[in-house]
Short mmCIF file of C-alpha atoms and ligand atoms in Angstrom, two decimals:
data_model
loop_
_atom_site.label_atom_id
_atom_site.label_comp_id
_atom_site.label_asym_id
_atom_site.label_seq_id
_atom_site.Cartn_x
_atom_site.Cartn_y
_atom_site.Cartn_z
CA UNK A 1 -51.39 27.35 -44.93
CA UNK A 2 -52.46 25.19 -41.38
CA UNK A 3 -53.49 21.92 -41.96
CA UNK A 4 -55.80 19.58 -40.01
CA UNK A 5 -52.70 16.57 -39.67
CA UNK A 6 -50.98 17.20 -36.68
CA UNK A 7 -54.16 17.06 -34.26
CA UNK A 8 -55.50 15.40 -31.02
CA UNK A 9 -58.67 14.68 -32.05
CA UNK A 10 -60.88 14.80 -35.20
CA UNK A 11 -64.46 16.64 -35.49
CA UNK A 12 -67.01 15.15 -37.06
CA UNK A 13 -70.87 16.44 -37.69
CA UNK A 14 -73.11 14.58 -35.50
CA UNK A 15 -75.78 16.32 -35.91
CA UNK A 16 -78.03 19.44 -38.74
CA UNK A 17 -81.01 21.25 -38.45
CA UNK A 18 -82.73 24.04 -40.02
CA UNK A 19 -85.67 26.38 -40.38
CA UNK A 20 -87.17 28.60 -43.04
CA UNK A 21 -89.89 31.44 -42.18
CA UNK A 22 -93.06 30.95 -42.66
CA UNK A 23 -93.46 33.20 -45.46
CA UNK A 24 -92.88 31.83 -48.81
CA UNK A 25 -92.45 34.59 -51.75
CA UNK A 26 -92.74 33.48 -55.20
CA UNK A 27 -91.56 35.22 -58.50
CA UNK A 28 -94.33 36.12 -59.65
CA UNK A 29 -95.09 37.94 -55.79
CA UNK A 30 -91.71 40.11 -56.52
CA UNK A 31 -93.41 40.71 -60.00
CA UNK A 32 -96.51 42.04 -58.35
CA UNK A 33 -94.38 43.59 -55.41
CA UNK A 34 -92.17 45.86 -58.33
CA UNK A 35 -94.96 45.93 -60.16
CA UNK A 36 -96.66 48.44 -58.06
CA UNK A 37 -93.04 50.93 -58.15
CA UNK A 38 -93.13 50.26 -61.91
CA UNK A 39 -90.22 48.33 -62.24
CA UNK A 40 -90.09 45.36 -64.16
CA UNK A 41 -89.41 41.55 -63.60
CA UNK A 42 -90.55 37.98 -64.48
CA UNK A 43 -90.45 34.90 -63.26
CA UNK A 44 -88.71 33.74 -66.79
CA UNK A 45 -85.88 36.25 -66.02
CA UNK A 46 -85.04 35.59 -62.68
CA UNK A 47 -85.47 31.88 -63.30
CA UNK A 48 -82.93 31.94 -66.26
CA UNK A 49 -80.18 33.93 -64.68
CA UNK A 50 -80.63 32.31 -60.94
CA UNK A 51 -82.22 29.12 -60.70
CA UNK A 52 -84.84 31.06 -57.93
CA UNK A 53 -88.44 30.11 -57.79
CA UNK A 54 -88.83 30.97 -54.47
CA UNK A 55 -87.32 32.39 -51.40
CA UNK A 56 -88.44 32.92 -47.54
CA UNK A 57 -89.07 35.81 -46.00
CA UNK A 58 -88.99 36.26 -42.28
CA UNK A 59 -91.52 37.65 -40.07
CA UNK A 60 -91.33 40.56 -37.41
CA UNK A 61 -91.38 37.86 -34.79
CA UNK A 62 -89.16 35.25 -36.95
CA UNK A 63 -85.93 36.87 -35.81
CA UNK A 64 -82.35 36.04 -36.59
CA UNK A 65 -82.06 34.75 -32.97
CA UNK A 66 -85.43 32.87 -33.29
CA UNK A 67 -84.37 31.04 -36.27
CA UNK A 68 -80.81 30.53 -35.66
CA UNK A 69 -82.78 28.71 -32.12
CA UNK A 70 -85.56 26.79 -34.34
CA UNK A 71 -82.85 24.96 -36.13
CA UNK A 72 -80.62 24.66 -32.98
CA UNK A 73 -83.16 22.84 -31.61
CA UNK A 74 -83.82 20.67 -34.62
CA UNK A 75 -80.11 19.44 -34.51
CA UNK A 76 -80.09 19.10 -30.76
CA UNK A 77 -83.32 16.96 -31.00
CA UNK A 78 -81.27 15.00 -34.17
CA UNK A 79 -78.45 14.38 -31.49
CA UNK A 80 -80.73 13.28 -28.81
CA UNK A 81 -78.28 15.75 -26.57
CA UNK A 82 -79.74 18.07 -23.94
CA UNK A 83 -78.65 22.05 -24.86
CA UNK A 84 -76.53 22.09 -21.48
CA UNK A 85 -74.10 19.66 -22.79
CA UNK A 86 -73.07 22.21 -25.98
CA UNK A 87 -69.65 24.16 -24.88
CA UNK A 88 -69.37 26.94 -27.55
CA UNK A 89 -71.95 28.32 -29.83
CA UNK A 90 -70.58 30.44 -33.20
CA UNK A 91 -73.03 31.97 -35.50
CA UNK A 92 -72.00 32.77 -38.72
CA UNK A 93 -74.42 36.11 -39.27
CA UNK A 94 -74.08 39.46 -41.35
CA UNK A 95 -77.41 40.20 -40.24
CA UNK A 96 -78.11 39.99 -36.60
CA UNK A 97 -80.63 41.08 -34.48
CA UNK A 98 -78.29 43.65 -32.50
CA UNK A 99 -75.25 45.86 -32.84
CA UNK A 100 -74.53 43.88 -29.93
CA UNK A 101 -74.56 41.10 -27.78
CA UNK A 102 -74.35 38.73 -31.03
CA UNK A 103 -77.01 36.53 -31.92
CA UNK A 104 -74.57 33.67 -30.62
CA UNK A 105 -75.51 35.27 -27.00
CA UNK A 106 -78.97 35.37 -27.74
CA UNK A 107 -79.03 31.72 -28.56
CA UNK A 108 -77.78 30.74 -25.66
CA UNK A 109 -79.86 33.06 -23.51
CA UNK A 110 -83.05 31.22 -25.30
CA UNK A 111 -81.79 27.88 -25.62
CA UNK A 112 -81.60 28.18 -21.39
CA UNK A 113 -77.78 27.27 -21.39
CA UNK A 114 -76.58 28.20 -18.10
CA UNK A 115 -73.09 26.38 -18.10
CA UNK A 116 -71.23 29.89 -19.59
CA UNK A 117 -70.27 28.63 -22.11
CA UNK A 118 -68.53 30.98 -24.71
CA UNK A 119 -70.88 32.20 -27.72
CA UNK A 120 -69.29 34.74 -31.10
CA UNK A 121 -70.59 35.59 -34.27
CA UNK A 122 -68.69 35.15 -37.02
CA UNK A 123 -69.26 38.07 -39.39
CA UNK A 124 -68.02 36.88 -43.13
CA UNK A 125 -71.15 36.99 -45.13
CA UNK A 126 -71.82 34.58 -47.90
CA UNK A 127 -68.50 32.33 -46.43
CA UNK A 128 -69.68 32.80 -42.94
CA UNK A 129 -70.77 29.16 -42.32
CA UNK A 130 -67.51 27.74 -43.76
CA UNK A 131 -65.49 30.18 -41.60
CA UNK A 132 -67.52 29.14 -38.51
CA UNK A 133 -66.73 25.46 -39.10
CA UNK A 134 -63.48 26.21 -39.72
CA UNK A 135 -63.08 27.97 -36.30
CA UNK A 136 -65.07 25.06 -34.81
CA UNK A 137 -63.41 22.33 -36.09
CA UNK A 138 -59.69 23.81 -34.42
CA UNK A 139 -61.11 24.08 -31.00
CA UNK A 140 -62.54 20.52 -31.02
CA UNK A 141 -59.18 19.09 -32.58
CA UNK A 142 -56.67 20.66 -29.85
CA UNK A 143 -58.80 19.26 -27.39
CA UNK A 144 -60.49 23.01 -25.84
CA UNK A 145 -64.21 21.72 -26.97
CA UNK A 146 -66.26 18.61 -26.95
CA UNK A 147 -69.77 19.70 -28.64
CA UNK A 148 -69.59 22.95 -30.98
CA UNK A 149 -73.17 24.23 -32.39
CA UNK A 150 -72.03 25.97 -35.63
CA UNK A 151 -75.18 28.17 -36.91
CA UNK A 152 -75.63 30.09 -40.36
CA UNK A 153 -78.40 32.58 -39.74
CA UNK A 154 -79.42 35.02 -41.74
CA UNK A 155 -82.22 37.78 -42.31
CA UNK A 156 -81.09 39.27 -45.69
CA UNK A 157 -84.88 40.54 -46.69
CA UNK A 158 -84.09 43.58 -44.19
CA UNK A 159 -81.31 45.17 -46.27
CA UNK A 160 -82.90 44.31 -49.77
CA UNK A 161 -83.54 47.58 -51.76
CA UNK A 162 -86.85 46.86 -53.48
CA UNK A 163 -86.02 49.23 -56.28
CA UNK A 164 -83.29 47.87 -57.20
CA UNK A 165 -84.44 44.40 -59.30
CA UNK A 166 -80.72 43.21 -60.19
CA UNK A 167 -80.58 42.32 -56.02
CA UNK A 168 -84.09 42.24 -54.42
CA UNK A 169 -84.83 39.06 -56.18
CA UNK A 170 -81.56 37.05 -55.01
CA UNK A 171 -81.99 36.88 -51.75
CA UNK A 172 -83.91 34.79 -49.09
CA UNK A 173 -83.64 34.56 -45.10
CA UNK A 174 -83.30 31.33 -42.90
CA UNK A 175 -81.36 29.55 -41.10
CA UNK A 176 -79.04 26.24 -40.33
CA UNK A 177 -76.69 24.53 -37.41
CA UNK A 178 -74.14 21.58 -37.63
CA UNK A 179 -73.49 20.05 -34.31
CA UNK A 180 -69.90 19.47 -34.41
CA UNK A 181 -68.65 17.02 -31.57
CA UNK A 182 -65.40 15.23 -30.92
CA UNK A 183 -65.38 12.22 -32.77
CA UNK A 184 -64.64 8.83 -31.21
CA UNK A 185 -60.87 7.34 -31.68
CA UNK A 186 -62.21 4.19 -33.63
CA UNK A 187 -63.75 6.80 -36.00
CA UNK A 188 -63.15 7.41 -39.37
CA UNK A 189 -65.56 10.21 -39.95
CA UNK A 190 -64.79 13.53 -39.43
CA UNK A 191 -63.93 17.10 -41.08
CA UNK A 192 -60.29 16.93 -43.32
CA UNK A 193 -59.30 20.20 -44.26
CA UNK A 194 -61.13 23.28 -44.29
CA UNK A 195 -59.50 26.35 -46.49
CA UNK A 196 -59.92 30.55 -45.77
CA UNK A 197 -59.18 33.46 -48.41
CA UNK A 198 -59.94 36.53 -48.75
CA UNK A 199 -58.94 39.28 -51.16
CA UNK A 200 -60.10 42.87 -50.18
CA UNK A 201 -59.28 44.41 -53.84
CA UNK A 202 -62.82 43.37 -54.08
CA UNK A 203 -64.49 45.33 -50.83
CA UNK A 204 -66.39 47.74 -53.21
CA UNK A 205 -67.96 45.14 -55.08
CA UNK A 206 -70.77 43.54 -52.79
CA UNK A 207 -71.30 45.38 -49.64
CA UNK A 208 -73.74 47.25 -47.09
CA UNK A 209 -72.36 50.06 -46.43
CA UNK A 210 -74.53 51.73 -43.74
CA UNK A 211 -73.25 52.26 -40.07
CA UNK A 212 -74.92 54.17 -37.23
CA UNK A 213 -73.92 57.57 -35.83
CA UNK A 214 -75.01 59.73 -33.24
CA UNK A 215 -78.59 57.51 -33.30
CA UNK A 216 -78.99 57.82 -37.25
CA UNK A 217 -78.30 55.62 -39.79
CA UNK A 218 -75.28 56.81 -42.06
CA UNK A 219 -74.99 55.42 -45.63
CA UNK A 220 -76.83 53.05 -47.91
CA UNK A 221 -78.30 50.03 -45.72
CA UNK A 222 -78.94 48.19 -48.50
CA UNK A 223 -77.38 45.43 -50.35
CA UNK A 224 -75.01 46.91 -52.85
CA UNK A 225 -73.96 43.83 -55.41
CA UNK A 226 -71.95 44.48 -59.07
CA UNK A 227 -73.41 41.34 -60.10
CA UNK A 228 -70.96 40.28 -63.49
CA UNK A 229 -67.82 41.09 -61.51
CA UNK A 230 -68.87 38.75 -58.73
CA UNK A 231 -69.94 36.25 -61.06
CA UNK A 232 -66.59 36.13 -62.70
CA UNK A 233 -64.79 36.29 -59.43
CA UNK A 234 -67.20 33.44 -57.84
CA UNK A 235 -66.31 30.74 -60.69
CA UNK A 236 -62.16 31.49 -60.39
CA UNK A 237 -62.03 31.27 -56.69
CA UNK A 238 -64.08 28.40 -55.86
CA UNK A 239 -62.77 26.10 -58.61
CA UNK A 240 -58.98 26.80 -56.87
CA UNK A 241 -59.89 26.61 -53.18
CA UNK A 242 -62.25 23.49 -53.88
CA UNK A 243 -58.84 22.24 -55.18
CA UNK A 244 -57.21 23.13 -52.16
CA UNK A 245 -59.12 21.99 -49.83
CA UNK A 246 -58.88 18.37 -51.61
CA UNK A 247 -55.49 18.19 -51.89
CA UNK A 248 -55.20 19.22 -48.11
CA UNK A 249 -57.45 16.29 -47.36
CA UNK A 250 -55.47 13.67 -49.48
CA UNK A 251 -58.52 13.53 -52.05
CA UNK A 252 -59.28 13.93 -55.79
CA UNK A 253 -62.88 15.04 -56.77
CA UNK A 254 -63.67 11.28 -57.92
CA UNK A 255 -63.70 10.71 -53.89
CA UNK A 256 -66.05 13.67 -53.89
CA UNK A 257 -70.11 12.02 -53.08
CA UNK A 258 -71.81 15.14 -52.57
CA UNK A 259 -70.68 18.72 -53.33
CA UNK A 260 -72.85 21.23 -51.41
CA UNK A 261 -72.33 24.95 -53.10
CA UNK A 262 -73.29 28.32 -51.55
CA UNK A 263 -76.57 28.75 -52.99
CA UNK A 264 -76.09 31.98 -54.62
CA UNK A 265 -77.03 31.36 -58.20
CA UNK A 266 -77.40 27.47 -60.34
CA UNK A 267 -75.40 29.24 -63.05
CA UNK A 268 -72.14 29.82 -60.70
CA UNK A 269 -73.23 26.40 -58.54
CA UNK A 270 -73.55 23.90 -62.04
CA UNK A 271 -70.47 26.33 -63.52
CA UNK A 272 -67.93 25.14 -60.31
CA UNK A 273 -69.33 21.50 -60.66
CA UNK A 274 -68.13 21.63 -64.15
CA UNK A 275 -64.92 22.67 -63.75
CA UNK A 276 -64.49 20.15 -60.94
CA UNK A 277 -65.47 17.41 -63.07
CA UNK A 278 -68.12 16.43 -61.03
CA UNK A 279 -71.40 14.90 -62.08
CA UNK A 280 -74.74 17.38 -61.81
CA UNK A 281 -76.19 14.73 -59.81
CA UNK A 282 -73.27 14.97 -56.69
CA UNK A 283 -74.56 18.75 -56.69
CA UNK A 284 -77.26 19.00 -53.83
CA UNK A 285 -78.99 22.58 -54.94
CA UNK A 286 -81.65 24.13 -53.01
CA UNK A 287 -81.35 27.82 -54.44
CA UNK A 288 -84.81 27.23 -56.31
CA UNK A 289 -87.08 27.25 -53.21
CA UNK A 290 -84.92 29.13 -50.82
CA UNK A 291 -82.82 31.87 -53.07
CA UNK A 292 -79.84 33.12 -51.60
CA UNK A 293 -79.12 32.89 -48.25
CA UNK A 294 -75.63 34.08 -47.68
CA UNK A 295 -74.40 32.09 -44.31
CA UNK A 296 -77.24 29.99 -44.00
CA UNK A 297 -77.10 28.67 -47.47
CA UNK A 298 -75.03 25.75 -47.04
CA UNK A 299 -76.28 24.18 -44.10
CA UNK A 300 -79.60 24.41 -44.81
CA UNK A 301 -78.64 22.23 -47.88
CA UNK A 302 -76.57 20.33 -45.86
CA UNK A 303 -79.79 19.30 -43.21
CA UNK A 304 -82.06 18.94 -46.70
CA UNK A 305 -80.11 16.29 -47.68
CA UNK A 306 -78.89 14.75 -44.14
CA UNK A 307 -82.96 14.35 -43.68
CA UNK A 308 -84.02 13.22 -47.43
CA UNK A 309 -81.40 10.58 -46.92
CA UNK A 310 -78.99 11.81 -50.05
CA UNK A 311 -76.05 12.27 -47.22
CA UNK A 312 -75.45 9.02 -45.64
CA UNK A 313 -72.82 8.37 -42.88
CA UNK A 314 -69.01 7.88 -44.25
CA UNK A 315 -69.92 9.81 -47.37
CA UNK A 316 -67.39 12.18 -48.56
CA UNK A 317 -68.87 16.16 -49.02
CA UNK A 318 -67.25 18.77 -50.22
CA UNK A 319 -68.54 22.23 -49.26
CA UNK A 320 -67.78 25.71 -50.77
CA UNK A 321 -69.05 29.51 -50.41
CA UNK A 322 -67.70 32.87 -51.90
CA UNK A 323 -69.05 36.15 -50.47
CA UNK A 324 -68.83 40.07 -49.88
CA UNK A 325 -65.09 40.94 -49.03
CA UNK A 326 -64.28 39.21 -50.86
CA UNK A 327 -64.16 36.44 -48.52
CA UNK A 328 -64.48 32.76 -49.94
CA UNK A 329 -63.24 28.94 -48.42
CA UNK A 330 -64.28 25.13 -48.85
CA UNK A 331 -64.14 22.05 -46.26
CA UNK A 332 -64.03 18.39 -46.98
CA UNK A 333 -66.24 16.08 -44.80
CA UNK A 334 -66.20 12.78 -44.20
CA UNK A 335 -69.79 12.94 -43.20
N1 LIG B 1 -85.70 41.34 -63.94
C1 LIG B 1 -85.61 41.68 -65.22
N2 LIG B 1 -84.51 42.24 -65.76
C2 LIG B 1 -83.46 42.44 -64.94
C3 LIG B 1 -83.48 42.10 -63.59
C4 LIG B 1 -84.66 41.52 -63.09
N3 LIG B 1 -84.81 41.15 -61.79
N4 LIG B 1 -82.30 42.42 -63.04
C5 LIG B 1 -81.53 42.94 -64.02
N5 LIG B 1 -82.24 42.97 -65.17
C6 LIG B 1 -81.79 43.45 -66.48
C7 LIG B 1 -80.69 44.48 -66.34
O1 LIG B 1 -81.24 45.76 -66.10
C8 LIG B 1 -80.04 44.39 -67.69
O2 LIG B 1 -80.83 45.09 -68.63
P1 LIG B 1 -80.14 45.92 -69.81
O3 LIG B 1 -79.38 44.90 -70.62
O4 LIG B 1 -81.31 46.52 -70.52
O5 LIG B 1 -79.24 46.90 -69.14
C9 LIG B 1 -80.13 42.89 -68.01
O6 LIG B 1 -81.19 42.38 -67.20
C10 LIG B 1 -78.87 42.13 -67.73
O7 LIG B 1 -78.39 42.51 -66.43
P2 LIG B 1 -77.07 41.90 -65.82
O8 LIG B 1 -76.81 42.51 -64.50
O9 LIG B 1 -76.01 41.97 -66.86
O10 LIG B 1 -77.51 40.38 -65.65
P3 LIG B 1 -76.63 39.11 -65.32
O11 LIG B 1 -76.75 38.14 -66.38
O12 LIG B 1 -75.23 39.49 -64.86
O13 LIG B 1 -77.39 38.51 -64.06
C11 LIG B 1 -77.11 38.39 -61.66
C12 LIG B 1 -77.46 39.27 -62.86
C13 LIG B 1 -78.13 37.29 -61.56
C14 LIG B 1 -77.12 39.24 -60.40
C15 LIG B 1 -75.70 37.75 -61.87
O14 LIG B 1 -74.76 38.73 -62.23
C16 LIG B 1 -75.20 37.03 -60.63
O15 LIG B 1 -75.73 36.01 -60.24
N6 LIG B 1 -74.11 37.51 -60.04
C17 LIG B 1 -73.50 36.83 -58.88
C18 LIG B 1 -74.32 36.99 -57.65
C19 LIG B 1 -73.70 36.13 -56.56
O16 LIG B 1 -73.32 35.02 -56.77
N7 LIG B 1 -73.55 36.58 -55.35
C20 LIG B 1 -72.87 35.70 -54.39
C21 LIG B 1 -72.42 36.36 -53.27
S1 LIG B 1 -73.75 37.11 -52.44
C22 LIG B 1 -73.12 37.61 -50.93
O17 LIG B 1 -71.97 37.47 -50.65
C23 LIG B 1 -74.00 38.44 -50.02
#
């Protein structure tokens, strides 16, 4: 398993942002919105089992490229750092815009970066924004990158099945970036382990399944989801790598200030925080007014909290995701 202690340099966050579409979708609108193909729902149920009030829904014109540039922008502006002077761009998407050029491309194309630099998506759904920082945090440490914008965007509302009420009321779209940046030598601060598993015995179990052929759309291009199984799964795996990833940064969870969760469901969030020992309060949750939204979900609660003042400089945050693949990781910040 690498570790982060034999490195040139350390990454720290210098800088979040974020943006959620315009249009905000209640319970009782999905009530209405099944109502009318005579399926069922309430806002008691959802509430119950999810901790969702409310989710966003994008636009036509609130792309995942337009987003994933919205809260670009907001994290550039945080920095006070002109767009030219980021070096790599890596979205974390399952939803872009494109088959391809990535929406990575496209931010850079609309963010008027003309220095080349290199811009990937990082396809690995619900853990996609952990992977991404994972990734991002290597190339600053051995020295190849200065100033890494790390997005999470995501458009989920496009490949939601509105017949099928055990999914369609999970999800939400949006979007968030991290700037991180090479952090000065007299710094503390910075990223101290980050930890990647997956286990494909679970591929079947949360997936999309649609690709294109010959111009057509082949399979179901929905979201697919056995709900209890991932549940289950969710609980096991992010107890052990939260675990991990503190032991690989020379911490116990009494260091821990702030845990920020994929925001997938309060059940499997407050469930984790439990095992971990933490405190309720540590737990920064944002599931009830923007549902789940797979790789964005963690750093739009990471810029809720960097803005409401909750996350304050030399903090230490623990951050963890499970997703589709199954695919699932954590990182410890020194914030
Ligand atoms: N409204 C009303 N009733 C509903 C709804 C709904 N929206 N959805 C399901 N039900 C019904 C079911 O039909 C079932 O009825 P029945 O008993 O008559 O058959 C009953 O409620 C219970 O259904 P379950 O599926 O057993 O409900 P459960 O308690 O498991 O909750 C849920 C479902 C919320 C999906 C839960 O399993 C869950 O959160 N799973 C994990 C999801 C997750 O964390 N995903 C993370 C990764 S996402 C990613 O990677 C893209």
């Amino acid at each position: 398993m690498p570790t982060h202690n034999n490195h040139q340099y350390t990454a720290h966050i210098l800088a979040t942002g974020s943006y959620l579409p315009r249009n905000q979708v209640s319970n009782q609108d999905l009530v209405s919105l099944l109502a009318e193909k005579n399926i069922e729902t309430s806002h008691e149920w959802i509430y119950a089992r999810t901790g969702i009030s409310f989710r966003h829904y994008a636009n036509d014109d609130e792309t995942n490229t337009y987003m994933a540039y919205m809260a670009a922008q907001q994290a550039l502006n945080m920095a006070n750092m002109s767009a030219e002077s980021i070096d790599l761009i890596i979205v974390a998407t399952s939803t872009p815009d494109h088959l391809f050029p990535g929406v990575a491309t496209s931010v850079q194309h609309k963010l008027g970066i003309k220095n080349c630099c290199p811009a990937f998506d990082v396809q690995a759904v619900c853990s996609g924004f952990i992977y991404a920082m994972s990734i991002a945090t290597q190339f600053i440490e051995n020295g190849s990158y200065e100033n890494i914008l790390v997005i999470g965007s995501e458009v989920f509302s496009r490949l939601l099945n509105f017949e099928d009420r055990t999914t369609c009321v999970l999800f939400g779209d949006g979007a968030g970036a991290a700037i991180l940046s090479r952090a000065s030598s007299n710094e503390t601060q910075g990223i101290k382990s980050c930890v990647l598993h997956t286990d494909a015995s679970g591929i079947d179990m949360l997936c999309a399944k649609a690709h294109v052929k010959n111009g057509s759309i082949v399979g179901e291009p929905f979201v697919y989801m056995e709900g209890q199984n991932v549940f289950k799964m969710a609980v096991t795996r992010l107890e052990e790598v939260a675990l991990k990833a503190l032991t690989q940064a020379n911490l116990s969870t009494h260091d821990i200030d702030w845990l920020i969760p994929h925001q997938a469901n309060i059940r499997i969030m407050q469930g984790t925080a439990k095992k971990l020992g933490l405190d309720l309060n540590k737990m920064i949750a944002t599931v009830e007014y923007h549902g789940n939204t797979s790789a964005a979900s963690i750093p739009l609660a990471l810029d809720v909290a960097v803005r409401d003042g909750r996350i304050q400089k030399g903090q230490n945050v623990l951050m963890e995701a499970v997703g589709s693949g199954f695919g699932w990781g954590a990182c410890v910040i020194e914030f």
